[in-house]
CSV table of C-alpha atoms and ligand atoms in Angstrom, one decimal:
chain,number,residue,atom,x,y,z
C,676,UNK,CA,37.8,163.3,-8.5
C,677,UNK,CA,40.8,162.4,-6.3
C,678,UNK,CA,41.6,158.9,-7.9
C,679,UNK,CA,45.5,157.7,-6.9
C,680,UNK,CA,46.1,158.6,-10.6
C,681,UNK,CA,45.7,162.2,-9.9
C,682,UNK,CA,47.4,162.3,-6.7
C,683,UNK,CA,50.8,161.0,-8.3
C,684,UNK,CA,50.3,163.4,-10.8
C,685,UNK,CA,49.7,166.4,-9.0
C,686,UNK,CA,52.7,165.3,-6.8
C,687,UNK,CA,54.9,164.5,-10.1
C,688,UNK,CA,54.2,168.5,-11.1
C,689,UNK,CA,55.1,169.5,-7.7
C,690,UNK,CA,58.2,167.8,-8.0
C,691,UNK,CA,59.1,168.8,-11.4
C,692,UNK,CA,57.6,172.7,-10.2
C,693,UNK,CA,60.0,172.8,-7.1
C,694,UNK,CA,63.3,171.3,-9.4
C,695,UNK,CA,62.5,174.0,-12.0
C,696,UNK,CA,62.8,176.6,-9.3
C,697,UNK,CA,65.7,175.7,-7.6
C,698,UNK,CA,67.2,175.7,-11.5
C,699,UNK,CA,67.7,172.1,-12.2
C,700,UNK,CA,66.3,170.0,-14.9
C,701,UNK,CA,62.8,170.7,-15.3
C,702,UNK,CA,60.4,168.8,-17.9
C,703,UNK,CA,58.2,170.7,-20.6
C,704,UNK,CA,55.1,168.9,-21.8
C,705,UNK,CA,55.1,169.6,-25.0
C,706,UNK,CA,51.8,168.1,-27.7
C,707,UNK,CA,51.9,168.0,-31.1
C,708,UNK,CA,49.4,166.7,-34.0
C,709,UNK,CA,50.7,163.7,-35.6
C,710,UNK,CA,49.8,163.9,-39.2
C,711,UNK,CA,52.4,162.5,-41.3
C,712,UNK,CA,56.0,163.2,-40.0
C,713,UNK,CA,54.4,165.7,-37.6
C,714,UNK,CA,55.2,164.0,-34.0
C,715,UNK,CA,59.0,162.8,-35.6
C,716,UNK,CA,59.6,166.3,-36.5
C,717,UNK,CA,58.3,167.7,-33.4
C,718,UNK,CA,60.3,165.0,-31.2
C,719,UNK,CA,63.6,165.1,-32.8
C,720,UNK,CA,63.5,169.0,-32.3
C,721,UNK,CA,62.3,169.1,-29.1
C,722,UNK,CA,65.1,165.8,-27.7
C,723,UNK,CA,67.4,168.8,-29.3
C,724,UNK,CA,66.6,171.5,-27.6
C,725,UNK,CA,66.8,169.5,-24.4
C,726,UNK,CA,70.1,167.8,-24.8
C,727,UNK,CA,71.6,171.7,-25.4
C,728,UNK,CA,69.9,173.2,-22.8
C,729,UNK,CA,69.7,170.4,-19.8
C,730,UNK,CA,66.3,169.5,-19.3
C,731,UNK,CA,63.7,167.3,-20.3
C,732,UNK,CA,61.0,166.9,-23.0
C,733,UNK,CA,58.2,164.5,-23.2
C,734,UNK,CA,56.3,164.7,-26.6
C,735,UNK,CA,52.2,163.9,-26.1
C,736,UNK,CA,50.9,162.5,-29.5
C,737,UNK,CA,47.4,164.0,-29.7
C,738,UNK,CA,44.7,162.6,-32.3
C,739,UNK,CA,45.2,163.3,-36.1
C,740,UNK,CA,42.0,164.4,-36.9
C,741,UNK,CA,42.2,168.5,-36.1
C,742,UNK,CA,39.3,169.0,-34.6
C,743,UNK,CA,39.3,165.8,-32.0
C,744,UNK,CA,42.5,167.3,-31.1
C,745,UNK,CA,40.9,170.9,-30.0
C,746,UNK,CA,37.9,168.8,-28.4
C,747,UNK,CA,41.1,167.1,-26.4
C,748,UNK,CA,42.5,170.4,-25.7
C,749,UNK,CA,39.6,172.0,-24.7
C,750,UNK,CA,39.2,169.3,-21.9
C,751,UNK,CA,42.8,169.9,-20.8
C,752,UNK,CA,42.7,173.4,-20.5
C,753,UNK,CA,38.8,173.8,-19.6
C,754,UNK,CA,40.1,171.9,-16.5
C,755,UNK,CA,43.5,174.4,-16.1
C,756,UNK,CA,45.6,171.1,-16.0
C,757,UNK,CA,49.5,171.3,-15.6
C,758,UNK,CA,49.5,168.3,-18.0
C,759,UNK,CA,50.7,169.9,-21.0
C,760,UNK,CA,53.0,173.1,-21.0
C,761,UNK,CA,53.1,173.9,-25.2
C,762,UNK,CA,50.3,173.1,-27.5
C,763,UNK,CA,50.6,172.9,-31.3
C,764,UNK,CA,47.3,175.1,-31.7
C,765,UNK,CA,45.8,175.3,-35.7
C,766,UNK,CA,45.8,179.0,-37.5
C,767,UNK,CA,41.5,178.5,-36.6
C,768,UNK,CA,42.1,178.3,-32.6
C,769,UNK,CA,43.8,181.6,-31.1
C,770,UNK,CA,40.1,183.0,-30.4
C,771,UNK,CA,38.5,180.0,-29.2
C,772,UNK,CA,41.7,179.0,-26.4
C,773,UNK,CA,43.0,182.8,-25.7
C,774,UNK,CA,41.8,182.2,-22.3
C,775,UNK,CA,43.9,179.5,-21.0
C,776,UNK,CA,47.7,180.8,-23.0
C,777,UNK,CA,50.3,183.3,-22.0
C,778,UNK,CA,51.2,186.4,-23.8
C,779,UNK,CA,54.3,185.6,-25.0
C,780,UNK,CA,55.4,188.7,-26.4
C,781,UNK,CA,56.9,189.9,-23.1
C,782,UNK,CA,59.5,187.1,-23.4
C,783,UNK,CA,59.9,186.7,-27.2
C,784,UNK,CA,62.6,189.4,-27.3
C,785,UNK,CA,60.8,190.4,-30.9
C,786,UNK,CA,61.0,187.2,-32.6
C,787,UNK,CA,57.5,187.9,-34.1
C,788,UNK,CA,58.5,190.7,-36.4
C,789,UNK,CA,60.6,187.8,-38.1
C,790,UNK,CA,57.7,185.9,-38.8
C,791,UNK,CA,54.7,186.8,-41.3
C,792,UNK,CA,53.1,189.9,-40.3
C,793,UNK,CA,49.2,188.4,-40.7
C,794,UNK,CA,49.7,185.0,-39.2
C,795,UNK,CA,51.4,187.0,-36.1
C,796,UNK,CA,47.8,189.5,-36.1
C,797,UNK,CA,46.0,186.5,-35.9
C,798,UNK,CA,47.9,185.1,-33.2
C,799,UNK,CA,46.9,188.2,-31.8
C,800,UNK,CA,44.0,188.3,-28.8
C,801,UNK,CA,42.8,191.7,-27.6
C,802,UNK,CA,46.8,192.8,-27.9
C,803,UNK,CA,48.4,189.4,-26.2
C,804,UNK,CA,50.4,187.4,-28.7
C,805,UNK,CA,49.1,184.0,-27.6
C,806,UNK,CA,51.1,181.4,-30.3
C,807,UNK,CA,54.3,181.7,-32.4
C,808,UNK,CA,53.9,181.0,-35.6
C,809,UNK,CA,55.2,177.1,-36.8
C,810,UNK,CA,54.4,176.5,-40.2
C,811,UNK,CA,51.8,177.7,-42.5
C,812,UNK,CA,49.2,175.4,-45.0
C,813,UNK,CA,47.2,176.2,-48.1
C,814,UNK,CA,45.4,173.4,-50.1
C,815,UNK,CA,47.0,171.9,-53.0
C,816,UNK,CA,46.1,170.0,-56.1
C,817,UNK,CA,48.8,166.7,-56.2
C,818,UNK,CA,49.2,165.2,-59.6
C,819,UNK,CA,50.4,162.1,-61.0
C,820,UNK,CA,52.5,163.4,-63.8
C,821,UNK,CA,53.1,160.3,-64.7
C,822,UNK,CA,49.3,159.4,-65.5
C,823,UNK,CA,48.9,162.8,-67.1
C,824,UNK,CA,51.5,162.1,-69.9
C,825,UNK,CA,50.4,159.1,-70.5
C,826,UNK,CA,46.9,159.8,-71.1
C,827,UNK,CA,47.9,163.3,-72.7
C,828,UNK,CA,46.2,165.5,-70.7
C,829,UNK,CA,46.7,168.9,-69.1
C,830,UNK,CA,46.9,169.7,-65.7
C,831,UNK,CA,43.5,170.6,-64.7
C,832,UNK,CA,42.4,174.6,-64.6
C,833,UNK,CA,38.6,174.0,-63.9
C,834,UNK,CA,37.0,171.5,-61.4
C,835,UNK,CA,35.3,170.1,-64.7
C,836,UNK,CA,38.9,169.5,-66.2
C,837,UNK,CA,39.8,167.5,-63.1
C,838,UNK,CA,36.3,165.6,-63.1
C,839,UNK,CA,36.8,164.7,-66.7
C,840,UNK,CA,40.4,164.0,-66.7
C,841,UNK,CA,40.2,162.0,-63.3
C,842,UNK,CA,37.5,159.7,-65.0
C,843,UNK,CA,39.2,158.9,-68.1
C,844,UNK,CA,42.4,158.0,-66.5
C,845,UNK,CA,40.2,156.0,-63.5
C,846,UNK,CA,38.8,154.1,-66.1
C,847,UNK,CA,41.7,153.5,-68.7
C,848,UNK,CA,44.2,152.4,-66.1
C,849,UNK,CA,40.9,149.8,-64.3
C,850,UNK,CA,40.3,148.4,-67.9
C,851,UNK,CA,44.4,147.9,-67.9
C,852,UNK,CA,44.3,146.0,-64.9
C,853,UNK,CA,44.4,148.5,-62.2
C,854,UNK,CA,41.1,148.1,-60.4
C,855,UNK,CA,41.9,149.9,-57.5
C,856,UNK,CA,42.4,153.5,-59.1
C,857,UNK,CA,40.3,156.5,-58.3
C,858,UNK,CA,40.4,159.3,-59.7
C,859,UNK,CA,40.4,162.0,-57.1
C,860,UNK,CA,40.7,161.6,-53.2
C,861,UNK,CA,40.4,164.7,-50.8
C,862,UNK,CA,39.4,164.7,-47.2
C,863,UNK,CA,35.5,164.1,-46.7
C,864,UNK,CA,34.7,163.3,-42.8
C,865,UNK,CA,32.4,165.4,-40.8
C,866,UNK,CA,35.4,167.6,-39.4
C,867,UNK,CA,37.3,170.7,-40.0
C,868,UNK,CA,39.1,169.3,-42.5
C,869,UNK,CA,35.8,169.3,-44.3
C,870,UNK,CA,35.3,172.7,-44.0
C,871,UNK,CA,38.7,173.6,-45.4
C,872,UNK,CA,37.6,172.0,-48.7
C,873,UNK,CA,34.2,173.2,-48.6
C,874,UNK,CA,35.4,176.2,-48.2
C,875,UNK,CA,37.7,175.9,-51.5
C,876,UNK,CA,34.8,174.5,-53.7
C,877,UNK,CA,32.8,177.6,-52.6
C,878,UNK,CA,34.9,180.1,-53.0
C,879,UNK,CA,36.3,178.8,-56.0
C,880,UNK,CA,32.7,178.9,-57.5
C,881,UNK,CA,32.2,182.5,-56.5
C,882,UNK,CA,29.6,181.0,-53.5
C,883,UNK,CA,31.5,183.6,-50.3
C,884,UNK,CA,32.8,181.9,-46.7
C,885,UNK,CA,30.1,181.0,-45.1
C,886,UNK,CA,30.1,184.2,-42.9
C,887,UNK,CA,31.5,186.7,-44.6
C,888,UNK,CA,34.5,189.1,-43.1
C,889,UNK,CA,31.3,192.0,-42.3
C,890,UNK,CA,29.8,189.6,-40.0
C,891,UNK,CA,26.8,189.0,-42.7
C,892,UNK,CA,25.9,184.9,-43.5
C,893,UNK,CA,26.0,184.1,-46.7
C,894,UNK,CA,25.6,180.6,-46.7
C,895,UNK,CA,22.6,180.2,-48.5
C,896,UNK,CA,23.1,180.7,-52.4
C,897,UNK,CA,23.1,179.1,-55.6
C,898,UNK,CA,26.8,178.8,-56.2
C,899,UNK,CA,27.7,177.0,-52.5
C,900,UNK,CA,25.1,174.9,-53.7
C,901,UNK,CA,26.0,174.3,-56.9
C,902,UNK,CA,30.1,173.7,-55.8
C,903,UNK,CA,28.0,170.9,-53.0
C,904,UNK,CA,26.3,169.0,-56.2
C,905,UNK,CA,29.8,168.9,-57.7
C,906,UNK,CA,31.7,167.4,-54.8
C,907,UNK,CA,28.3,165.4,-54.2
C,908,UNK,CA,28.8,163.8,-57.7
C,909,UNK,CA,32.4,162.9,-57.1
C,910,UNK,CA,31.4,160.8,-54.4
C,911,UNK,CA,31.3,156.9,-55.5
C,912,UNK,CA,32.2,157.8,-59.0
C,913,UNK,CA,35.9,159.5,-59.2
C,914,UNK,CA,36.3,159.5,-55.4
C,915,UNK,CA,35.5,156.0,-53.0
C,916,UNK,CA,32.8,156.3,-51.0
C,917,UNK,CA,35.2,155.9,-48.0
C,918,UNK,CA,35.7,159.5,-48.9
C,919,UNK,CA,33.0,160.2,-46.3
C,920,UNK,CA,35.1,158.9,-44.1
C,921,UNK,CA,38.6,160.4,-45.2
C,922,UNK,CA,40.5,162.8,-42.8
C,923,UNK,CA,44.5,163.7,-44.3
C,924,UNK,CA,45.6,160.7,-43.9
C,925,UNK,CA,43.7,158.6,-45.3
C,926,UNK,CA,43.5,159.8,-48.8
C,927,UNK,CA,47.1,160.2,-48.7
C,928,UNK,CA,47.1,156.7,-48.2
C,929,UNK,CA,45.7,156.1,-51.2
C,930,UNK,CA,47.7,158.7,-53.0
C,931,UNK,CA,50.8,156.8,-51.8
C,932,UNK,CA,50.1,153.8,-52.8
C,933,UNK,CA,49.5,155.0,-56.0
C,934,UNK,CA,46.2,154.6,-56.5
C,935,UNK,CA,45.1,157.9,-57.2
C,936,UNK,CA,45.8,160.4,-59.8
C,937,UNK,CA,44.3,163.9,-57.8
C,938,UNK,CA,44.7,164.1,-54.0
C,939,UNK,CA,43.5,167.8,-52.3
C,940,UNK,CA,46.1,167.9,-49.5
C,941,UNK,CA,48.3,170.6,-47.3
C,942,UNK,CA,52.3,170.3,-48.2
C,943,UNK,CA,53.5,168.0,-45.8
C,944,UNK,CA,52.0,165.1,-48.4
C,945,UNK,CA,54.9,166.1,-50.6
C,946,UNK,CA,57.6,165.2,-48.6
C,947,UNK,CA,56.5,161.5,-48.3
C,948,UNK,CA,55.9,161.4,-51.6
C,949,UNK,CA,59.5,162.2,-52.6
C,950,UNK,CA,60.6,159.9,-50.0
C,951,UNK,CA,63.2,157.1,-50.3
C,952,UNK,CA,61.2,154.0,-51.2
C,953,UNK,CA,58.1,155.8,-51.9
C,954,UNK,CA,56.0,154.0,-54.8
C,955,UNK,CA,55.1,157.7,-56.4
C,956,UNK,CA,58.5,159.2,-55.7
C,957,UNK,CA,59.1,161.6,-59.0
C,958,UNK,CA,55.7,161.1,-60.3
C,959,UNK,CA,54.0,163.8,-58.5
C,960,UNK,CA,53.4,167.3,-59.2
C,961,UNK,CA,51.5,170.1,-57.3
C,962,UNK,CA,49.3,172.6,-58.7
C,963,UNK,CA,47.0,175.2,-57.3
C,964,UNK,CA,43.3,173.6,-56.9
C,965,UNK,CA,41.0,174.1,-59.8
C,966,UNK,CA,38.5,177.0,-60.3
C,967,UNK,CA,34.8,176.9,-60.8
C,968,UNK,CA,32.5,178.4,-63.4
C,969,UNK,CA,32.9,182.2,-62.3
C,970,UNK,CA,34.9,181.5,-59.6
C,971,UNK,CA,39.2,181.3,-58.8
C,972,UNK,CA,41.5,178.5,-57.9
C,973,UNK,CA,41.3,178.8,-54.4
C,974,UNK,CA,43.3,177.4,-51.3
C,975,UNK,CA,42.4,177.1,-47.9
C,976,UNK,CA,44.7,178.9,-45.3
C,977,UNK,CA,46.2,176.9,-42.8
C,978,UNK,CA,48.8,176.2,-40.3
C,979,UNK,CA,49.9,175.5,-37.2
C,980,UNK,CA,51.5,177.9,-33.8
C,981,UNK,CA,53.0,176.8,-30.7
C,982,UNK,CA,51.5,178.2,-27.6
C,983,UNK,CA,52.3,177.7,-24.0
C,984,UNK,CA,49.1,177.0,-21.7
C,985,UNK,CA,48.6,179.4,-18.8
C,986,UNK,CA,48.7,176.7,-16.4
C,987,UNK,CA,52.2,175.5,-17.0
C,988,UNK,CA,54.4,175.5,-13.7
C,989,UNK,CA,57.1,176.3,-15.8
C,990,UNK,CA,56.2,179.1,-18.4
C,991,UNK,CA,59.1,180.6,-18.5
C,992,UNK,CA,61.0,177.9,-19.9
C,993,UNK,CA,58.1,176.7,-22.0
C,994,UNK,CA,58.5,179.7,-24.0
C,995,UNK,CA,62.0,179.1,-24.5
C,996,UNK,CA,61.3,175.6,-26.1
C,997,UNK,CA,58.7,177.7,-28.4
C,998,UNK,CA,61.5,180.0,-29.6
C,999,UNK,CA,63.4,177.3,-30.1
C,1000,UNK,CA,61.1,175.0,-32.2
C,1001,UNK,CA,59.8,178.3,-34.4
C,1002,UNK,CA,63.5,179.4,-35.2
C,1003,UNK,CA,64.6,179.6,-38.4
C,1004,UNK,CA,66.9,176.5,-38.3
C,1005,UNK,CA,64.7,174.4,-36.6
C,1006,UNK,CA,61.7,175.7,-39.2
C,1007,UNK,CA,64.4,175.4,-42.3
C,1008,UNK,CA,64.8,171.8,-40.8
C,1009,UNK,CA,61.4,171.4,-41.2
C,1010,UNK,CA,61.4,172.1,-44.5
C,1011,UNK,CA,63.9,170.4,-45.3
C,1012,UNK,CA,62.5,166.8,-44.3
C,1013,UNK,CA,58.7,167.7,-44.1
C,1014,UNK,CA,58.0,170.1,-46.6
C,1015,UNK,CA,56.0,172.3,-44.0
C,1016,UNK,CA,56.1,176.0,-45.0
C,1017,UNK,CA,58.0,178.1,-42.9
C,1018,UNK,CA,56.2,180.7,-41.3
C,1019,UNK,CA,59.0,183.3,-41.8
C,1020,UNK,CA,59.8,185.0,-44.9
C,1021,UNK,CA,63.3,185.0,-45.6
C,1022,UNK,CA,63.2,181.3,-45.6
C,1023,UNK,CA,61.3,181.4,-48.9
C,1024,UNK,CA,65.5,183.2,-50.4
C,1025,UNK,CA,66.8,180.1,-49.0
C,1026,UNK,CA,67.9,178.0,-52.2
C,1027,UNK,CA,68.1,174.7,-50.3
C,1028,UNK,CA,64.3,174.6,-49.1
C,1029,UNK,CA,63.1,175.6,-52.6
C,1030,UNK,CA,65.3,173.2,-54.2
C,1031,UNK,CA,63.7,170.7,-51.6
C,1032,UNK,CA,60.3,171.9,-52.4
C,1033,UNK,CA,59.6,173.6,-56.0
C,1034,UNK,CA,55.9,174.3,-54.9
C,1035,UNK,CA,57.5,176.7,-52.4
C,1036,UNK,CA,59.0,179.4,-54.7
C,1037,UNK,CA,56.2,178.3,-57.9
C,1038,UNK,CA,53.0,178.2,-56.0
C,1039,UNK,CA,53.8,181.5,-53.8
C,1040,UNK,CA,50.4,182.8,-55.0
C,1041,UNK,CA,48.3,179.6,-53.9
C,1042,UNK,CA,49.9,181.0,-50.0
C,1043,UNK,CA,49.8,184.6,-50.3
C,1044,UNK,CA,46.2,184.7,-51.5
C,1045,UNK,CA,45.1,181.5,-49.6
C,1046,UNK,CA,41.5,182.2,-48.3
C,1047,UNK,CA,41.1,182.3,-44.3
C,1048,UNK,CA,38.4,180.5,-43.0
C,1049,UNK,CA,35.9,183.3,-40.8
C,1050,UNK,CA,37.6,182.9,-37.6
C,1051,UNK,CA,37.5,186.8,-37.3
C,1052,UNK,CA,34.2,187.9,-37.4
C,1053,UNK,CA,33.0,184.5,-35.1
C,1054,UNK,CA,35.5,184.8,-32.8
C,1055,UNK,CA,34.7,182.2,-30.1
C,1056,UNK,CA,32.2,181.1,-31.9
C,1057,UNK,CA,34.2,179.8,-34.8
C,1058,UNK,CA,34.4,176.0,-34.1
C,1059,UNK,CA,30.3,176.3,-33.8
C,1060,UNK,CA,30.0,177.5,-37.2
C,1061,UNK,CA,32.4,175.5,-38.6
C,1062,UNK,CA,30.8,172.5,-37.2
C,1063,UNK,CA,27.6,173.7,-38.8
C,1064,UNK,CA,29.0,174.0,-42.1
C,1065,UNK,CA,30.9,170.4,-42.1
C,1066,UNK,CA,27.8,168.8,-41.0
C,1067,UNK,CA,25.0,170.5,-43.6
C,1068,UNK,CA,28.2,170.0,-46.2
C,1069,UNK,CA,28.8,166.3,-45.3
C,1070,UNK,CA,24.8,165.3,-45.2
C,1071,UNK,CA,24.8,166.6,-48.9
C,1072,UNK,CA,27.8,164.5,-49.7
C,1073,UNK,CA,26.4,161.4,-48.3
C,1074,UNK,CA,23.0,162.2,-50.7
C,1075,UNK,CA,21.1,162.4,-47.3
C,1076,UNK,CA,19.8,166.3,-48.1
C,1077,UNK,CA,19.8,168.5,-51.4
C,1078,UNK,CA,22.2,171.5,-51.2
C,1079,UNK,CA,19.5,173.9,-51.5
C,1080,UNK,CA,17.7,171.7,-48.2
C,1081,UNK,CA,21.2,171.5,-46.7
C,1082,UNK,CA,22.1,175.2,-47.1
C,1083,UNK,CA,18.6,176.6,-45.8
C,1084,UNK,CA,18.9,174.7,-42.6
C,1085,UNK,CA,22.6,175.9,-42.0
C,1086,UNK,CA,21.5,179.5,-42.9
C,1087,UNK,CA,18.8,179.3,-40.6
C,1088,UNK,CA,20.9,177.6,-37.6
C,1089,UNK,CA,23.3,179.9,-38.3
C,1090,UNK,CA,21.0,182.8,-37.6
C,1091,UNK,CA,19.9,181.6,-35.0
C,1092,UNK,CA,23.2,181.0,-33.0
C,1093,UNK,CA,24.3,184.8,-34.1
C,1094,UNK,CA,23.1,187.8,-33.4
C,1095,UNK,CA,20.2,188.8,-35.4
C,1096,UNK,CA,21.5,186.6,-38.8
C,1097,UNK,CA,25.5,188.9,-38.4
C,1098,UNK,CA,28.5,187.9,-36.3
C,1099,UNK,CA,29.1,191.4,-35.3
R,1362,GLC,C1,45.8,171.2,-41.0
R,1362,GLC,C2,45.8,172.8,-41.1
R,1362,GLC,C3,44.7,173.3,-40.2
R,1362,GLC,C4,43.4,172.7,-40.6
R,1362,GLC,C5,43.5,171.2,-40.5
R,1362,GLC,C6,42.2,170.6,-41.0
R,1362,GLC,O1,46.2,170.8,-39.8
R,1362,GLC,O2,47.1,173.3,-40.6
R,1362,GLC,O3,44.7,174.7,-40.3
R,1362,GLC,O4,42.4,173.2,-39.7
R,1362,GLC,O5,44.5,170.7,-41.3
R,1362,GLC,O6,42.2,169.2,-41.0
C-alpha cells in the first residue's frame, strides 16, 4: 500500500541508511517490552550508549502483554520492515523469528562465552547465534512477611499450605477491616503468561510439559488435571475473578498496593517493591513456588535477548548497541535498579547486586533448575502449542470445561497439528 505515510518513511530510512554510510550519526530503532521499569531501563541505557558513541536512539514501547508483543513483531518482520533495528525477543522466540535476525556471532568478538552457556544454545538456530542474552526469569513465590508473622504462619512448601494460609489471612485481615485483600494473585489471561504458570502447577504436581523434551504429548493425565482443579478453585475464592483477566502487571498491582499476601511473579516485581515510597517496601519476601502432592517446587524459565532484525539498514551498528546493552555494567545496572537477573555468571560474585537482591544468591536453585517451557522439540511450532495449552488451561479456570474435557480436547488438537501425536 503506498499511503504518504510510507513514502516519508521509506525516504526517512534512506536518509538515515545513506548518513550511516558516509559515517555520521545514524539512528538504531531499538523496542523493548515495557513491563514494570523495563522501557526506563532500556531508555536510559540506550540515551547512554548514544551520547558515548555519537548517534541516535529511539526507544519503541511495544505492548506489555508477551505474546501481543510477538503478534506485533511477527507483523514487523513478516513484512521485512526497516522499522525497528533490535528487538527484545523472550527466551520462547529464537525458533519461531530465526528467519528475519542476523547471526551475530561473527561480530560479537566472543562475548557469548561470558554469558550462560544454555541460554546462549538456545539462542542458537541451526549454528547462527540469533539474540544476546539480557536477563534471565524464573517464577517466584512473593510473601508478605509482614502478614505471615502476624498470623503465625510458615512460608508455604505445598500449594495446599499457600491455599490454606492465603485463606485464613484473606479473611482475618477482611473481618479487621480490610475488604479488599486476596489471598493469592498470579497472572490468569489467555496468554503466554498463562502458560508459564500452567506450566509450574503441572510440573509441580508431577503432570510433564505439555510436550515432553522426546517430542511425545503428554498433556492428557490425571495430575495436569488435578494441578487445573486446584488453580480452578483459587479462582473467586483466594484469587479475584479479574484473575482471568490478569497479565504481570496487573496482579502486581494489587500486590503493591498491598492487597495481597501471595503474588506468582518474575524478579523485576522485587525491585518496585523495595522502592522509595512503596506501601510494601520491607514487607516482602520471595520464596520458591510451592510443590504439589508428588510433585517439586517448580519455576518457569524465562527471559529476555536482544536481537537485531535482518532488515536493519544499519546492522552493523545495531549489534554494537546489543553489546552494549548486554554488558556487564549495563546488565549490573540492571540489577541494581530492576532486579532483573543478569544473564552472565560472574555477576551472581558481585556483592553489590546480591546485597540489592537476596533472592539472587538464596534462590539460585529456583534459576538453575527452572523448567523450560517445550520450545525445543516444537520448534516453530511453539507459539501454536502454547496457545493451545493457555486456551484449554484458561476455559477450565473460567469453569467453562472440566480438566479432564479440557485436557482431551488439547491432547487431541495437539495430535492433530503434530506429526502423528510427536513433535519429532
Ligand atoms: C516474561 C518472561 C518471558 C515470558 C513472559 C510471559 O516476560 O521473560 O519468558 O514468556 O514473561 O508473560
Amino acid at each position: 500500500m503506498h499511503t504518504p505515510g510510507r513514502w516519508l518513511r521509506t525516504g526517512i530510512a534512506l536518509a538515515l541508511a545513506t548518513a550511516g554510510a558516509a559515517g555520521h550519526a545514524a539512528s538504531i530503532k531499538i523496542s523493548c517490552g515495557s513491563v514494570g521499569q523495563e522501557l526506563d531501563l532500556c531508555k536510559r541505557s540506550a540515551e547512554a550508549w548514544a551520547k558515548q558513541t555519537g548517534h541516535q536512539v529511539q526507544v519503541v514501547a511495544t505492548p506489555n502483554d508477551a505474546s501481543e508483543r510477538l503478534a506485533l513483531y511477527q507483523q514487523v518482520l513478516g513484512a521485512g520492515s526497516d522499522k525497528i533495528d533490535v528487538f527484545q525477543i523472550d527466551v520462547v522466540w529464537p525458533g519461531l523469528l530465526a528467519n528475519h535476525l542476523q547471526d551475530l556471532k561473527p561480530a560479537s568478538r566472543g562475548a557469548e562465552a561470558q554469558h550462560f552457556p544454555a541460554f546462549v544454545a538456545n539462542n542458537t538456530v541451526a549454528g547462527r547465534l540469533v539474540a544476546m542474552p539480557w536477563f534471565v526469569n524464573a517464577g517466584l513465590l512473593f510473601y508478605r512477611k509482614d502478614l505471615l508473622d502476624k498470623h503465625k504462619l510458615a512460608v508455604p512448601s505445598t500449594w495446599t499450605e499457600l491455599t490454606t494460609s492465603a485463606r485464613r489471612i484473606q479473611d482475618a485481615e477482611r473481618a479487621a477491616g480490610n475488604d479488599r485483600m486476596w489471598g493469592y494473585v498470579w497472572q490468569g489471561r489467555a496468554y503466554e503468561g498463562l502458560t508459564c504458570n500452567a506450566l509450574e502447577w503441572s510440573v509441580s504436581h508431577g503432570g510433564g510439559s505439555i510436550v515432553e523434551s522426546d517430542g511425545r504429548i503428554s498433556a492428557r493425565n490425571p495430575k495436569l488435571a488435578d494441578a487445573l482443579k486446584t488453580a480452578a478453585g483459587w479462582v473467586g475464592s483466594i484469587s479475584p475473578t479479574a484473575v482471568l483477566n490478569y497479565a504481570e502487571e496487573e496482579s502486581r498491582g494489587v500486590f503493591q498496593a498491598g492487597n495481597a499476601v501471595f503474588m506468582r511473579n518474575w524478579p523485576y516485581a522485587w525491585s518496585l517493591a523495595q522502592a522509595d515510597g512503596s506501601t510494601i517496601k520491607g514487607k516482602v519476601g520471595i520464596a520458591p513456588l510451592p510443590a504439589g502432592p508428588g510433585g517439586k517446587p517448580t519455576a518457569t524459565l524465562g527471559g529476555e535477548s536482544l536481537a537485531v532484525s535482518k532488515y536493519s539498514r544499519n546492522a552493523a551498528l545495531a549489534t554494537e548497541l546489543v553489546l552494549y546493552m548486554t554488558s556487564a555494567a549495563v546488565q549490573k545496572e540492571r540489577a541494581l535498579t530492576g532486579s532483573f537477573n543478569p544473564t552472565r555468571p560472574a555477576l551472581y560474585q558481585d556483592a553489590e547486586v546480591l546485597k540489592a537482591n537476596p533472592f539472587m544468591g538464596d534462590l539460585v536453585g529456583a534459576f538453575t533448575s527452572a523448567v523450560a517451557r517445550p520450545t525445543a522439540a516444537t520448534g516453530s511450532q511453539y507459539n501454536k502449542v502454547s496457545n493451545e495449552f493457555w486456551n484449554a488451561t484458561h476455559d477450565v479456570l473460567a469453569g467453562s470445561a472440566k480438566p479432564d474435557e479440557a485436557l482431551a480436547k488439547l491432547e487431541s488438537n495437539l495430535k492433530r497439528a503434530s506429526r502423528g501425536g510427536r513433535w519429532n
